Amino acid sequence: MVSATATLINPQGLHMRPAGNFAAAMGKFDECNITVTAGETTINGKSPMALMAAGLHKGTEVTITCDGKDEQEALNMAIDMIESGLGDPMTN
């Protein structure tokens, strides 16, 4: 199991597009459990609906935890995506 922390930089937080991008990318790691934790809330990182429903805003610090096959690769991708704005064109 590996984990790391990053801060959301998206102006509108994890709305539909960035949540979908993140979940789709994490879904490629079939044999790895991926969770996103913000405060007391822990979310399945492969569920776009759960990510959107969590209401995570810009500036929220999240901890990504990956457990399973390719866990380090999954974690690296997750942190890179968050730090680059999750493919949200509104992020500059």
XYZ file of N, CA and C in Angstrom:
276
model
N 0.843 -1.170 0.000
C 0.000 0.000 0.000
C 0.893 1.240 0.000
N 0.534 2.192 -0.864
C 1.276 3.453 -0.943
C 0.269 4.605 -0.913
N 0.716 5.756 -0.442
C -0.167 6.928 -0.421
C 0.651 8.202 -0.522
N -0.027 9.251 -0.953
C 0.583 10.575 -1.063
C -0.532 11.613 -1.007
N -0.144 12.838 -0.728
C -1.100 13.932 -0.584
C -0.855 14.980 -1.656
N -1.955 15.558 -2.152
C -1.882 16.636 -3.144
C -3.052 17.584 -2.887
N -2.973 18.772 -3.467
C -4.023 19.776 -3.304
C -4.717 20.016 -4.634
N -6.056 20.017 -4.616
C -6.826 20.267 -5.837
C -6.619 21.709 -6.293
N -6.330 21.885 -7.586
C -6.101 23.228 -8.123
C -7.197 23.666 -9.082
N -8.149 22.788 -9.353
C -9.225 23.125 -10.278
C -10.082 24.252 -9.705
N -10.382 25.281 -10.508
C -11.165 26.414 -10.003
C -12.512 26.018 -9.411
N -13.161 25.000 -9.974
C -14.473 24.568 -9.484
C -14.397 23.227 -8.758
N -13.207 22.806 -8.369
C -13.056 21.547 -7.657
C -13.325 20.351 -8.550
N -13.740 19.257 -7.934
C -13.983 18.025 -8.697
C -15.404 18.004 -9.247
N -15.628 18.791 -10.287
C -16.919 18.742 -10.959
C -16.883 17.608 -11.987
N -17.873 17.512 -12.850
C -18.060 16.342 -13.702
C -16.846 15.971 -14.556
N -16.280 16.892 -15.288
C -15.182 16.548 -16.196
C -13.935 16.047 -15.460
N -13.389 16.782 -14.488
C -12.195 16.270 -13.817
C -12.455 14.994 -13.021
N -13.634 14.868 -12.419
C -13.953 13.634 -11.685
C -14.007 12.456 -12.650
N -14.612 12.676 -13.810
C -14.682 11.619 -14.826
C -13.317 11.248 -15.360
N -12.482 12.262 -15.598
C -11.120 12.000 -16.087
C -10.329 11.173 -15.078
N -10.437 11.558 -13.817
C -9.696 10.858 -12.769
C -10.178 9.413 -12.635
N -11.487 9.228 -12.543
C -12.048 7.885 -12.376
C -11.714 6.988 -13.566
N -11.777 7.532 -14.778
C -11.460 6.743 -15.970
C -10.004 6.296 -15.958
N -9.104 7.195 -15.589
C -7.678 6.850 -15.539
C -7.410 5.805 -14.461
N -8.038 5.970 -13.301
C -7.814 5.022 -12.210
C -8.468 3.669 -12.498
N -9.536 3.681 -13.279
C -10.229 2.453 -13.635
C -9.381 1.503 -14.459
N -8.325 2.001 -15.048
C -7.427 1.163 -15.844
C -6.577 0.242 -14.969
N -6.540 0.533 -13.687
C -5.765 -0.287 -12.748
C -6.719 -1.294 -12.097
N -7.048 -2.334 -12.875
C -8.049 -3.327 -12.471
C -7.741 -4.009 -11.149
N -6.479 -4.254 -10.881
C -6.108 -5.028 -9.696
C -5.561 -4.148 -8.576
N -6.038 -2.912 -8.525
C -5.564 -1.974 -7.516
C -6.755 -1.206 -6.943
N -6.867 -1.178 -5.620
C -7.888 -0.356 -4.963
C -7.332 1.047 -4.806
N -8.133 2.039 -5.175
C -7.694 3.431 -5.111
C -8.733 4.224 -4.340
N -8.282 4.881 -3.282
C -9.185 5.714 -2.496
C -8.659 7.140 -2.438
N -9.601 8.062 -2.306
C -9.311 9.483 -2.156
C -9.888 9.880 -0.806
N -9.045 10.424 0.060
C -9.494 10.833 1.392
C -9.304 12.333 1.552
N -10.370 12.983 2.007
C -10.329 14.417 2.318
C -10.992 14.579 3.673
N -10.215 14.923 4.672
C -10.753 15.026 6.026
C -11.251 13.678 6.497
N -12.521 13.612 6.879
C -13.133 12.378 7.372
C -13.770 11.553 6.256
N -13.728 12.050 5.025
C -14.409 11.398 3.907
C -13.438 10.579 3.078
N -13.779 9.312 2.845
C -12.985 8.445 1.983
C -13.871 7.979 0.833
N -13.349 8.121 -0.389
C -14.117 7.893 -1.606
C -13.403 6.882 -2.488
N -14.168 6.073 -3.200
C -13.621 5.174 -4.207
C -13.116 6.031 -5.376
N -11.828 5.994 -5.641
C -11.232 6.805 -6.692
C -11.601 6.382 -8.100
N -12.316 5.269 -8.235
C -12.744 4.803 -9.554
C -14.203 5.143 -9.835
N -14.858 5.853 -8.928
C -16.268 6.199 -9.061
C -16.449 7.692 -9.314
N -16.755 8.079 -10.563
C -16.927 9.511 -10.835
C -18.074 10.120 -10.034
N -19.146 9.361 -9.830
C -20.276 9.890 -9.070
C -19.899 10.141 -7.607
N -19.154 9.222 -7.016
C -18.729 9.401 -5.623
C -17.784 10.591 -5.505
N -16.898 10.749 -6.479
C -15.961 11.872 -6.451
C -16.709 13.202 -6.555
N -17.686 13.288 -7.448
C -18.465 14.524 -7.593
C -19.303 14.784 -6.346
N -19.928 13.732 -5.820
C -20.811 13.881 -4.662
C -20.068 14.330 -3.407
N -18.779 14.096 -3.347
C -18.005 14.478 -2.165
C -17.881 15.988 -2.015
N -18.110 16.731 -3.101
C -18.056 18.195 -3.027
C -16.681 18.737 -2.711
N -15.655 18.176 -3.328
C -14.286 18.623 -3.077
C -13.988 19.876 -3.886
N -13.592 20.933 -3.200
C -13.371 22.238 -3.810
C -11.892 22.534 -4.025
N -11.636 23.578 -4.806
C -10.259 24.046 -5.010
C -9.619 24.296 -3.649
N -8.372 23.851 -3.534
C -7.632 24.044 -2.291
C -7.773 22.898 -1.307
N -8.649 21.937 -1.607
C -8.818 20.784 -0.724
C -7.602 19.880 -0.830
N -7.061 19.516 0.316
C -5.951 18.575 0.350
C -6.527 17.168 0.393
N -6.085 16.328 -0.540
C -6.567 14.952 -0.613
C -5.393 13.992 -0.484
N -5.669 12.860 0.133
C -4.680 11.792 0.222
C -5.145 10.658 -0.671
N -4.296 10.266 -1.594
C -4.575 9.162 -2.499
C -3.877 7.925 -1.932
N -4.619 6.844 -1.785
C -4.057 5.584 -1.312
C -4.323 4.518 -2.366
N -3.272 3.798 -2.736
C -3.364 2.736 -3.737
C -2.843 1.448 -3.123
N -3.596 0.386 -3.350
C -3.233 -0.908 -2.765
C -3.512 -2.006 -3.784
N -2.462 -2.674 -4.223
C -2.625 -3.774 -5.164
C -1.561 -3.734 -6.244
N -1.804 -4.523 -7.280
C -0.868 -4.594 -8.398
C -0.732 -3.200 -9.033
N 0.477 -2.821 -9.375
C 0.777 -1.521 -10.010
C 0.408 -0.330 -9.118
N 0.437 -0.516 -7.800
C 0.033 0.554 -6.894
C 0.881 1.808 -7.033
N 2.182 1.661 -7.214
C 3.031 2.841 -7.336
C 2.752 3.587 -8.638
N 2.546 2.853 -9.719
C 2.207 3.484 -11.002
C 0.869 4.218 -10.896
N -0.106 3.599 -10.249
C -1.413 4.234 -10.065
C -1.282 5.505 -9.230
N -0.516 5.436 -8.148
C -0.330 6.605 -7.287
C 0.367 7.732 -8.037
N 1.413 7.404 -8.771
C 2.124 8.430 -9.539
C 1.194 9.122 -10.525
N 0.377 8.331 -11.218
C -0.555 8.907 -12.185
C -1.588 9.779 -11.484
N -2.125 9.314 -10.371
C -3.137 10.071 -9.639
C -2.598 11.424 -9.177
N -1.422 11.421 -8.582
C -0.831 12.672 -8.092
C -0.498 13.602 -9.256
N 0.068 13.065 -10.331
C 0.360 13.886 -11.512
C -0.911 14.527 -12.058
N -1.982 13.752 -12.126
C -3.243 14.289 -12.646
C -3.773 15.417 -11.771
N -3.758 15.205 -10.461
C -4.264 16.241 -9.552
C -3.427 17.504 -9.648
N -2.112 17.344 -9.659
C -1.230 18.513 -9.697
C -1.275 19.249 -11.030
N -1.760 18.586 -12.079
C -1.848 19.247 -13.393
C -3.271 19.699 -13.713
N -4.211 19.530 -12.794
C -5.563 20.037 -12.998
C -6.555 19.034 -13.541
N -6.204 17.758 -13.599
C -7.127 16.691 -13.992
C -7.729 16.882 -15.382
N -6.986 17.498 -16.286
C -7.478 17.680 -17.646
C -8.583 18.715 -17.780
N -8.781 19.525 -16.754
C -9.800 20.556 -16.774
C -9.273 21.773 -17.524
N -9.907 22.131 -18.648
C -9.403 23.285 -19.426
C -9.515 24.617 -18.688
N -10.278 24.650 -17.585
C -10.407 25.872 -16.812
C -9.232 26.108 -15.888
N -8.344 25.092 -15.755
C -7.175 25.201 -14.887
C -6.028 25.833 -15.668
N -5.489 26.874 -15.114
C -4.334 27.539 -15.773
C -3.107 27.377 -14.959
